[in-house]
Coordinates of C-alpha atoms and ligand atoms in Angstrom, one line a residue:
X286 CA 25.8 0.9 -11.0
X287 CA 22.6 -0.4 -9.3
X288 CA 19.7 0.0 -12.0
X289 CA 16.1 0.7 -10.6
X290 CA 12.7 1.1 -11.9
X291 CA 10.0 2.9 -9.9
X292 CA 6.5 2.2 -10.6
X293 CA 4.5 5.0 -9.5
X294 CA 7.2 7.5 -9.5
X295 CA 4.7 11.0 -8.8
X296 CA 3.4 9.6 -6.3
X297 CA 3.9 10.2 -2.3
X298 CA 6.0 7.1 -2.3
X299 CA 7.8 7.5 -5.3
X300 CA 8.9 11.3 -4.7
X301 CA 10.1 9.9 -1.5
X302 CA 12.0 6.5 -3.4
X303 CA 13.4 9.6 -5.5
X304 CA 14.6 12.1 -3.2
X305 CA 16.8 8.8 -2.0
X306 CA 17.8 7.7 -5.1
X307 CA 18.9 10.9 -5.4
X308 CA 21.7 11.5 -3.0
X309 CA 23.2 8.1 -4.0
X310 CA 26.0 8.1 -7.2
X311 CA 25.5 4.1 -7.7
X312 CA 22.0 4.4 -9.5
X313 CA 21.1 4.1 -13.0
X314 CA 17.5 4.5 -13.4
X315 CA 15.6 2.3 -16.0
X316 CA 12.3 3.3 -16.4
X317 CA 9.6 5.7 -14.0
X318 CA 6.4 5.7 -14.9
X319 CA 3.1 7.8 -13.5
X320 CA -0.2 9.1 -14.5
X321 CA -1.7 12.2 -15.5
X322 CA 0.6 14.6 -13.4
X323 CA 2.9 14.9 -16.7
X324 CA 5.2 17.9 -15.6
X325 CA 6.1 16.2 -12.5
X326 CA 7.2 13.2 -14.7
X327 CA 9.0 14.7 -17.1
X328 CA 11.1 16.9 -14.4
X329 CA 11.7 13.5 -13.1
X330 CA 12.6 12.2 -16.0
X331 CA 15.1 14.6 -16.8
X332 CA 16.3 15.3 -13.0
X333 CA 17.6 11.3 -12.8
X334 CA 18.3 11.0 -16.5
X335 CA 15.8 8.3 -16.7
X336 CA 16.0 5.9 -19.8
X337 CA 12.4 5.6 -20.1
X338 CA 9.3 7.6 -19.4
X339 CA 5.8 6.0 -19.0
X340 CA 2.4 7.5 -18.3
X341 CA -0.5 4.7 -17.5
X342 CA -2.6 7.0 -20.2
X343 CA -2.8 6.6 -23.6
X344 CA -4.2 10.3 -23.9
X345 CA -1.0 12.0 -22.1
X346 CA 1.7 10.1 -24.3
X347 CA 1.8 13.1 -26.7
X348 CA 2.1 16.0 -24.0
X349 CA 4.9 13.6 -22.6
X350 CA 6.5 13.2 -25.5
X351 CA 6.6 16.9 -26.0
X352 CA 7.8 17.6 -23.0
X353 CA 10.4 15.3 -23.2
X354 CA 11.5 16.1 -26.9
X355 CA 15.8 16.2 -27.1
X356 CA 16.3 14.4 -24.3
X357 CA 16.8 11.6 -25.8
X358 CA 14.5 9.9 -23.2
X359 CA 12.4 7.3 -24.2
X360 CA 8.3 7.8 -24.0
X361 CA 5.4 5.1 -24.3
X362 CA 2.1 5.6 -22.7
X363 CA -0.7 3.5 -21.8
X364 CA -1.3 0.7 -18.9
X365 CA 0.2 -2.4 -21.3
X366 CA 3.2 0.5 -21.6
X367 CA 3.8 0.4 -18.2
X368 CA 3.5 -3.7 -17.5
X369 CA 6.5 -3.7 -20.5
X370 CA 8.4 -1.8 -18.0
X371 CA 8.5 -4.4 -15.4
X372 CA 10.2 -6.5 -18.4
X373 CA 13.4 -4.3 -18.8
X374 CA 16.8 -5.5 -16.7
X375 CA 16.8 -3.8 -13.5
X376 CA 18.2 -4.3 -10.3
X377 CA 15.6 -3.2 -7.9
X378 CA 12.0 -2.5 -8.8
X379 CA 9.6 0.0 -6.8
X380 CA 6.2 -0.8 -7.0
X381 CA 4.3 2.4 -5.6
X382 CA 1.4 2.1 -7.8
X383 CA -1.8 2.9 -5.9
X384 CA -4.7 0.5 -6.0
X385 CA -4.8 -2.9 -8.3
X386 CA -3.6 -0.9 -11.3
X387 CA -0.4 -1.9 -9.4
X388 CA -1.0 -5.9 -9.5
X389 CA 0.6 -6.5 -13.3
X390 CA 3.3 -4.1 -13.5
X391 CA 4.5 -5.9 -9.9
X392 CA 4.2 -9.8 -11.7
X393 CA 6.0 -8.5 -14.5
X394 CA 8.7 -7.5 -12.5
X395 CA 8.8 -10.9 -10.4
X396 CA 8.8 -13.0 -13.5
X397 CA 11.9 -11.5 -14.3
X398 CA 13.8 -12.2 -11.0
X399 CA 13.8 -8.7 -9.6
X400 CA 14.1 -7.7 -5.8
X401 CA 10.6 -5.6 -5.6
X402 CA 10.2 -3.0 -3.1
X403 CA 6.3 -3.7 -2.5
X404 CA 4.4 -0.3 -1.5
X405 CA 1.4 -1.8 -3.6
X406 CA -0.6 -3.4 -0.7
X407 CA -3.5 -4.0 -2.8
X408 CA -0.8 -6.5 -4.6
X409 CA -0.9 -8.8 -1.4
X410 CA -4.2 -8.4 -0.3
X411 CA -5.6 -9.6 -4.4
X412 CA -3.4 -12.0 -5.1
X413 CA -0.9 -13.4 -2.0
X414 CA -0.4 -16.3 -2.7
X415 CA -0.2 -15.9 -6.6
X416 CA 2.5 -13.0 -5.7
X417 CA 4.5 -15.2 -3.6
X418 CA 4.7 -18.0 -5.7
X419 CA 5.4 -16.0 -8.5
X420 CA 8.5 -14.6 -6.5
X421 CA 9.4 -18.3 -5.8
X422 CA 8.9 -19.3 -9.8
X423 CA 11.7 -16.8 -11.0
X424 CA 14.2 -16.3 -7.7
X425 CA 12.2 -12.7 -6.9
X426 CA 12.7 -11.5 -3.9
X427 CA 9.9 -9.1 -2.3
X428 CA 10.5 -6.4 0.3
X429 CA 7.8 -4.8 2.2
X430 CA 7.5 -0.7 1.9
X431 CA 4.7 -0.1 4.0
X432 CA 5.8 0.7 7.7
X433 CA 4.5 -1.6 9.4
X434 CA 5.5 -4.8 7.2
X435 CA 8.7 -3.4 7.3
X436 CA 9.2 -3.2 10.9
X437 CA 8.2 -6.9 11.3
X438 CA 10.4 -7.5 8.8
X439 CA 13.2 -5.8 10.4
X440 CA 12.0 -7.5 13.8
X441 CA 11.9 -10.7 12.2
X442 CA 15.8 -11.2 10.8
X443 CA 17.3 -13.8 12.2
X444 CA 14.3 -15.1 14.0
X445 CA 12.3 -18.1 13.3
X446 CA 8.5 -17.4 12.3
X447 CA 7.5 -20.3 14.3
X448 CA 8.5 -18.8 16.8
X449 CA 6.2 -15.9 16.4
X450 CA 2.9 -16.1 18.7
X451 CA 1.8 -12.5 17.4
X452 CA 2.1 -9.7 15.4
X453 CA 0.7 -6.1 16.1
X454 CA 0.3 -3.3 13.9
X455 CA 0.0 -0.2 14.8
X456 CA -2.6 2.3 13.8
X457 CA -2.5 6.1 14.5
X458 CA -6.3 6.1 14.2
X459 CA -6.5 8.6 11.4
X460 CA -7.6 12.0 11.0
X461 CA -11.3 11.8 12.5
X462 CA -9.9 9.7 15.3
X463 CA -11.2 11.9 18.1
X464 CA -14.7 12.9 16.4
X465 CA -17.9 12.0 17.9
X466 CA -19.1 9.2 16.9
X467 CA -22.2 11.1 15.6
X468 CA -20.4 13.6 13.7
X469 CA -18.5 11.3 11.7
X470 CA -21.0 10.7 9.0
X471 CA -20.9 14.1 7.9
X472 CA -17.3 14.3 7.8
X473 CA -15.9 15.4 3.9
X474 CA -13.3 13.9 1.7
X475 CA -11.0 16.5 2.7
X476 CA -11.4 16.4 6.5
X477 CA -11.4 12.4 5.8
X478 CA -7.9 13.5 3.8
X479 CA -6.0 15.0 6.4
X480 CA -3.3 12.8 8.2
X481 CA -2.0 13.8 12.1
X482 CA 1.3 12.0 11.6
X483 CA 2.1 10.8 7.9
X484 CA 2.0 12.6 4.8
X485 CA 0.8 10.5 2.3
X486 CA -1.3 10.3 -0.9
X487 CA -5.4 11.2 -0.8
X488 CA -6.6 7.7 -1.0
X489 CA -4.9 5.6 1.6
X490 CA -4.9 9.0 3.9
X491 CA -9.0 8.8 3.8
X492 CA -8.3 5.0 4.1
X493 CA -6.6 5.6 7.1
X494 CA -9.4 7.4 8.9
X495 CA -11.9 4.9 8.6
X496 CA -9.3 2.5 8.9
X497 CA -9.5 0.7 5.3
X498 CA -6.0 1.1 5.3
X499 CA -5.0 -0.8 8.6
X500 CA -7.6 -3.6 7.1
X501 CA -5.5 -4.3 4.2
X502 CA -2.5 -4.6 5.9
X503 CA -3.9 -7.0 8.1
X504 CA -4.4 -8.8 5.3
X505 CA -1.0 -7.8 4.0
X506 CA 0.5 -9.0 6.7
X507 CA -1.0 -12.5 7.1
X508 CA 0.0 -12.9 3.2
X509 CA 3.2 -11.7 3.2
X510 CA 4.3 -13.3 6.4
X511 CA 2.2 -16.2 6.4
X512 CA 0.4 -16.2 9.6
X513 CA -2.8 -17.1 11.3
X514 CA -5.7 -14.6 11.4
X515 CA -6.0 -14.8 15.1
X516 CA -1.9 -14.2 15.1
X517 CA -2.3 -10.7 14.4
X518 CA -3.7 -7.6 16.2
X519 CA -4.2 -3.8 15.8
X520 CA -3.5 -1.2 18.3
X521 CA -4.5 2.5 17.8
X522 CA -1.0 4.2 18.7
X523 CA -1.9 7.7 17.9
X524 CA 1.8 9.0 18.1
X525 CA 3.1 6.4 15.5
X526 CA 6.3 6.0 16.6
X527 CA 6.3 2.6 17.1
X528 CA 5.3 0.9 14.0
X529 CA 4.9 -2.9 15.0
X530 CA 5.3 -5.4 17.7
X531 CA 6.5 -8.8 17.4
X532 CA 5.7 -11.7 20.1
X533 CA 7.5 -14.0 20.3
X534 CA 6.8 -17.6 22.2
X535 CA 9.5 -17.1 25.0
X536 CA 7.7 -14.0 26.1
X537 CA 9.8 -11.5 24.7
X538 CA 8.2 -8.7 22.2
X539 CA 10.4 -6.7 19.6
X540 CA 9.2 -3.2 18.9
X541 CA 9.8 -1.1 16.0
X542 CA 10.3 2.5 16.7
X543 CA 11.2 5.6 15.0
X544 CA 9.8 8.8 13.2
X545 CA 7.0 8.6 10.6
X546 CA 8.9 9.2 7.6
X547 CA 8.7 6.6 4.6
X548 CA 12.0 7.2 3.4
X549 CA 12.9 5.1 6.5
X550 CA 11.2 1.7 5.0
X551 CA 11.9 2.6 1.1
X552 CA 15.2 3.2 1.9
X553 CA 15.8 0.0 4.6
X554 CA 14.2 -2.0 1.1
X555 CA 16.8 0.1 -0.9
X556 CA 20.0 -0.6 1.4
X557 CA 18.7 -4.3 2.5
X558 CA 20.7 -6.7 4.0
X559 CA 22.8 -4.2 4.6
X560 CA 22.0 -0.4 6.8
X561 CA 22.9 2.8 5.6
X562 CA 22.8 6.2 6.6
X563 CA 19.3 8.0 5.7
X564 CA 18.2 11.7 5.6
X565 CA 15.7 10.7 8.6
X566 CA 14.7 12.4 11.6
X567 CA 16.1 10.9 14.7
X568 CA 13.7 9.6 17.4
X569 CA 13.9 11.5 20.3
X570 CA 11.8 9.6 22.8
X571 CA 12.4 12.2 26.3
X572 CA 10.9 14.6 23.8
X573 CA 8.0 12.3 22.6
X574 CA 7.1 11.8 26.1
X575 CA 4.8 9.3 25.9
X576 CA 3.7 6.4 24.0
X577 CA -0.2 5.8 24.3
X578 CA -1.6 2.5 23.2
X579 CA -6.0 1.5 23.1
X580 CA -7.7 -1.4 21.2
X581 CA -9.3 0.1 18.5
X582 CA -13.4 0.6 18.5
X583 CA -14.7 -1.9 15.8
X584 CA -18.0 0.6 16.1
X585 CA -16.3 3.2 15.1
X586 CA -13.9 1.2 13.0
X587 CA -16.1 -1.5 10.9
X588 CA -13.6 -2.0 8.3
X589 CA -11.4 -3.7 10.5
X590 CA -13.8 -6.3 11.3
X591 CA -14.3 -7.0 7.5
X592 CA -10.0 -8.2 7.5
X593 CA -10.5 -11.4 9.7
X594 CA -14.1 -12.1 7.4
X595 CA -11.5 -12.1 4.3
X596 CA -9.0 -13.7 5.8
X597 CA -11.5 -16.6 7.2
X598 CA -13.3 -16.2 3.3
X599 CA -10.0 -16.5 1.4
X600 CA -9.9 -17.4 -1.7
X601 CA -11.4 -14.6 -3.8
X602 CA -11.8 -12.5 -0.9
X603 CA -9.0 -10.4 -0.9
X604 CA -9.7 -9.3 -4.4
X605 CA -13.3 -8.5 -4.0
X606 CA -12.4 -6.7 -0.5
X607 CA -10.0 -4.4 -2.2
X608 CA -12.1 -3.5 -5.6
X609 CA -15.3 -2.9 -3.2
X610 CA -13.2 -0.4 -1.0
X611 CA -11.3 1.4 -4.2
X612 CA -15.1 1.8 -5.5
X613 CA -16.8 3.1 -2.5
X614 CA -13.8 5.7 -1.7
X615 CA -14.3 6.5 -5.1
X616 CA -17.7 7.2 -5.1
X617 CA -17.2 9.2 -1.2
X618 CA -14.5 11.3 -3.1
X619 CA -17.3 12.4 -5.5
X620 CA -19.3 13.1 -2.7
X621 CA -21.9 10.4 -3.9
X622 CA -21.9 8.5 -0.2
X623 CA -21.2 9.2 2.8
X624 CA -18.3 8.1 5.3
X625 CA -20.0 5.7 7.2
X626 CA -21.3 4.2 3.8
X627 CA -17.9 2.8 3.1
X628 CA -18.0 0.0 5.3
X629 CA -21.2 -1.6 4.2
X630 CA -21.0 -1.0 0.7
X631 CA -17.9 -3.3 1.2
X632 CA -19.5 -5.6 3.7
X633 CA -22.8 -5.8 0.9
X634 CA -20.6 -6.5 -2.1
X635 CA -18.9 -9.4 -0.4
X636 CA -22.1 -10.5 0.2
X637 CA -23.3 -10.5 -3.3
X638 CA -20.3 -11.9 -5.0
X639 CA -20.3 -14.8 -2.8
X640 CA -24.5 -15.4 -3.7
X641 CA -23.3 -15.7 -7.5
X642 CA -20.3 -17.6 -7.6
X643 CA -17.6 -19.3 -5.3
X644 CA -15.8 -16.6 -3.1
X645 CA -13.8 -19.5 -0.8
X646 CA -12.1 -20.5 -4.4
X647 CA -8.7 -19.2 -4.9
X648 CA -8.1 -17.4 -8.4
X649 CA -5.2 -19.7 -10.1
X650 CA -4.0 -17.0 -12.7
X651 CA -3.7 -13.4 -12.5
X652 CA -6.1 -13.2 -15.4
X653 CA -8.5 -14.6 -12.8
X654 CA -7.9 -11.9 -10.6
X655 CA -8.5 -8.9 -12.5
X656 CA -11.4 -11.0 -13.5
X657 CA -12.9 -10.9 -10.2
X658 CA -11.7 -7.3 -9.5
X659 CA -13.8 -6.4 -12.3
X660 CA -16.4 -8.1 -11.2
X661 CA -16.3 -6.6 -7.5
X662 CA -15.8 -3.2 -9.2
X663 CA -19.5 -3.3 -10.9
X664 CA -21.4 -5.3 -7.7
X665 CA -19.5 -2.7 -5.7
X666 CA -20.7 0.2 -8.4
X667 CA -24.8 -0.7 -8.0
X668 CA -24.4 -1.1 -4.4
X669 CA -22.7 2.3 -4.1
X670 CA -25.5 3.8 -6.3
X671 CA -28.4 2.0 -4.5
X672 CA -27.0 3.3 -1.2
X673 CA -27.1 6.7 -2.9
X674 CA -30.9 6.5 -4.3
X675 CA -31.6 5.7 -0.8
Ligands
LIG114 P1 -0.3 8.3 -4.6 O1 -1.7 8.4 -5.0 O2 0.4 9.4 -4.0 O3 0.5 7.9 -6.0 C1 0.1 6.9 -6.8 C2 1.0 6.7 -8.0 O4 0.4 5.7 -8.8 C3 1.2 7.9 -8.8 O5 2.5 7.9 -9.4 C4 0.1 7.7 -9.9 O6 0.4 8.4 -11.1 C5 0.2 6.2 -10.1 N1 -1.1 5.7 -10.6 C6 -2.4 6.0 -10.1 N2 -3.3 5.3 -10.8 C7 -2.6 4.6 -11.8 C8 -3.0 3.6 -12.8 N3 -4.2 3.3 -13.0 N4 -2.0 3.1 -13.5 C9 -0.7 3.4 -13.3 N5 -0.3 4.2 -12.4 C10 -1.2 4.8 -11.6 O7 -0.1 7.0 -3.8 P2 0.9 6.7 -2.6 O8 0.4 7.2 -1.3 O9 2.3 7.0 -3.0 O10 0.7 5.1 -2.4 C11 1.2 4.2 -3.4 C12 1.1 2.8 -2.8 O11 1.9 2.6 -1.7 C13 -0.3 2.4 -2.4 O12 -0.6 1.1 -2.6 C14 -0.3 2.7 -0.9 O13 -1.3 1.9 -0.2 C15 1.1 2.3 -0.6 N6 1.6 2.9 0.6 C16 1.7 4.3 0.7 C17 2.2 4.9 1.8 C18 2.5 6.4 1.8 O14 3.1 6.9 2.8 N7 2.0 7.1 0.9 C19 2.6 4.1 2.9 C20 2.5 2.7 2.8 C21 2.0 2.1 1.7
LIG115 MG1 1.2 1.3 6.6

């Protein structure tokens, strides 16, 4: 019996880590933990005979509790309940937290020498290198969840990473990819929220039309694989059927194709070294017809430019990148700014942190991160409301 944690269990990524874990007979899982969508996590809960049950809020321990009442499940609530969880023995750990809530419960699960399926992006992007050397501290592996990380990955066994000249993401360009330019700062949360290829959670959907979300896996990527910025590119691919492309020196390029469907990464994590078979569709490229590829329209797209600023920044960068994006899509969620706000907000909040203190210095503890992502989060919060007064 394999036993697995999933941090992050309601969400789009954890349903999916879920549905997988549930065709298999070798699984034991330790812990799941969510948020405030209590029903769903109890019927979890109780569906995989889970040992524990965590909600990140103190206030919905008691409903969870109740709901979970002669089950003999165990129940603890709040966010130091769900870092504790990343303590218990387990053999694979899915961290599919959304945002930098995801950062601790991820160390805690390193420190102990797990294998950590990383959906958490925001993990990378704050705190690489503290993530990676954490990893190396305890024997921790990491595996990358999101698509694109994963399909480097995959392109990337058995080669050497010298050999790499570049990497290319793919981007499908998002669900206002073919709106006028002018029309775009009207566009609302929920247009903003609506995916053409992958179904995924609100945030990183609206992060992937105004391309947020390709941003931090740039960033991701550069972390996690350890290469230059000017190693990596982003194509706009609007079919998203191939997910990355690797160059290599000799000329050659390894693609990764197949149909947008995360249980195809989780489960590659889930199964790796080995492959199994998995309930995805199959790629059916006469039917696909065509693959179109552009460079993407940094106008249109300003977030992306911010990535190589960060990555040239480093140091604190990363950290104050990521809290200034999670508080502006905040604050266009509540309708507070507009689209096109989101960009400068960011770009304005980099700016100020770096007049008041050192962004180019690398945080040496994760203490020192959440430091700084608290500090972003209020620069990023007057910016946002300035922007708004204006
Ligand atoms: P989601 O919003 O659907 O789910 C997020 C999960 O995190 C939920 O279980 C929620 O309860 C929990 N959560 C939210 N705030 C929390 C907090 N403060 N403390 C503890 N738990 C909290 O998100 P998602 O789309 O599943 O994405 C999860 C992560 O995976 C993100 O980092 C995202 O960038 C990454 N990712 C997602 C996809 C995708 O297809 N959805 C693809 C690639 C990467
Ligand atoms: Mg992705």
């Amino acid at each position: 019996m394999r036993r697995v944690t999933v941090f992050g269990s309601t969400g789009s990524v954890g349903v999916s880590t879920l549905d997988l874990l549930a065709r298999r007979d070798d699984i034991r899982v330790a812990a799941l933990t969510g948020g405030r969508n209590i029903a769903l996590l109890a019927e979890q809960a109780i569906a995989h005979r889970a040992e524990l049950a965590v909600t990140a809020h103190e206030d919905c321990y008691k409903p969870l509790k109740e709901a979970l009442s002669g089950t003999g499940i165990s129940v603890a609530g709040g966010p130091g309940a769900v870092v504790e969880a990343g303590y218990r023995p387990a053999d694979w750990v899915m961290s599919a937290i959304v945002g930098a809530a995801g950062l601790a419960p991820g160390f805690a699960a390193l420190s102990q020498g797990r294998t950590v399926a990383l959906a958490n992006k925001e993990s990378l992007v704050t705190a690489g290198p503290l993530l990676l050397a954490e990893a190396r501290a305890h024997g921790a592996t990491i595996l990358p969840v999101d698509s694109e990380h994963s399909a480097v990955f995959q392109a990337l066994t058995g080669e050497d990473i010298a050999a790499v000249e570049t990497v290319t993401l793919t981007a499908s360009g998002g669900g206002l990819r073919d709106w006028p330019l002018e029309r775009l700062k009207n566009a609302t949360p929920d247009e903003a929220g609506r995916h053409p290829n992958w179904d995924m959670g609100q945030r990183i959907t609206i992060d992937s039309a105004s391309m947020f979300n390709k941003a931090m896996e740039v960033i991701e990527a550069r972390e996690f694989f350890g290469l230059d910025p000017d190693q990596i590119a982003v194509l706009i691919h609007p079919q998203s059927l191939v997910h990355a492309l690797v160059a290599f020196r000799d000329g050659a390029v390894m693609g990764h194709l197949g149909a947008p469907d995360m249980r195809h990464p989780i489960g590659y994590a889930l199964n790796w070294p080995e492959r199994a078979d998995l309930p995805v569709a199959r790629l059916n490229l006469a039917r696909a017809g065509r693959l179109d590829f552009a460079e993407p329209d940094l106008v249109r797209y300003p977030a992306l430019s911010l990535a190589w600023q960060v990555m040239r920044t480093g140091g604190a960068a990363g950290a104050v990148f990521n809290a200034a994006k999670e508080i502006a899509l905040d604050h266009f969620i509540a309708r507070n700014i507009g689209f096109l706000d989101m960009a400068p907000v960011v770009e304005s909040t980099l700016e100020r942190f770096a007049d008041q203190a050192d962004i180019g210095a690398a945080p040496r503890s994760l203490a020192e991160v959440l430091a700084i992502d608290t500090e972003a989060r209020r620069l990023a919060g007057a910016v946002a409301a300035a922007r708004r007064a204006a």
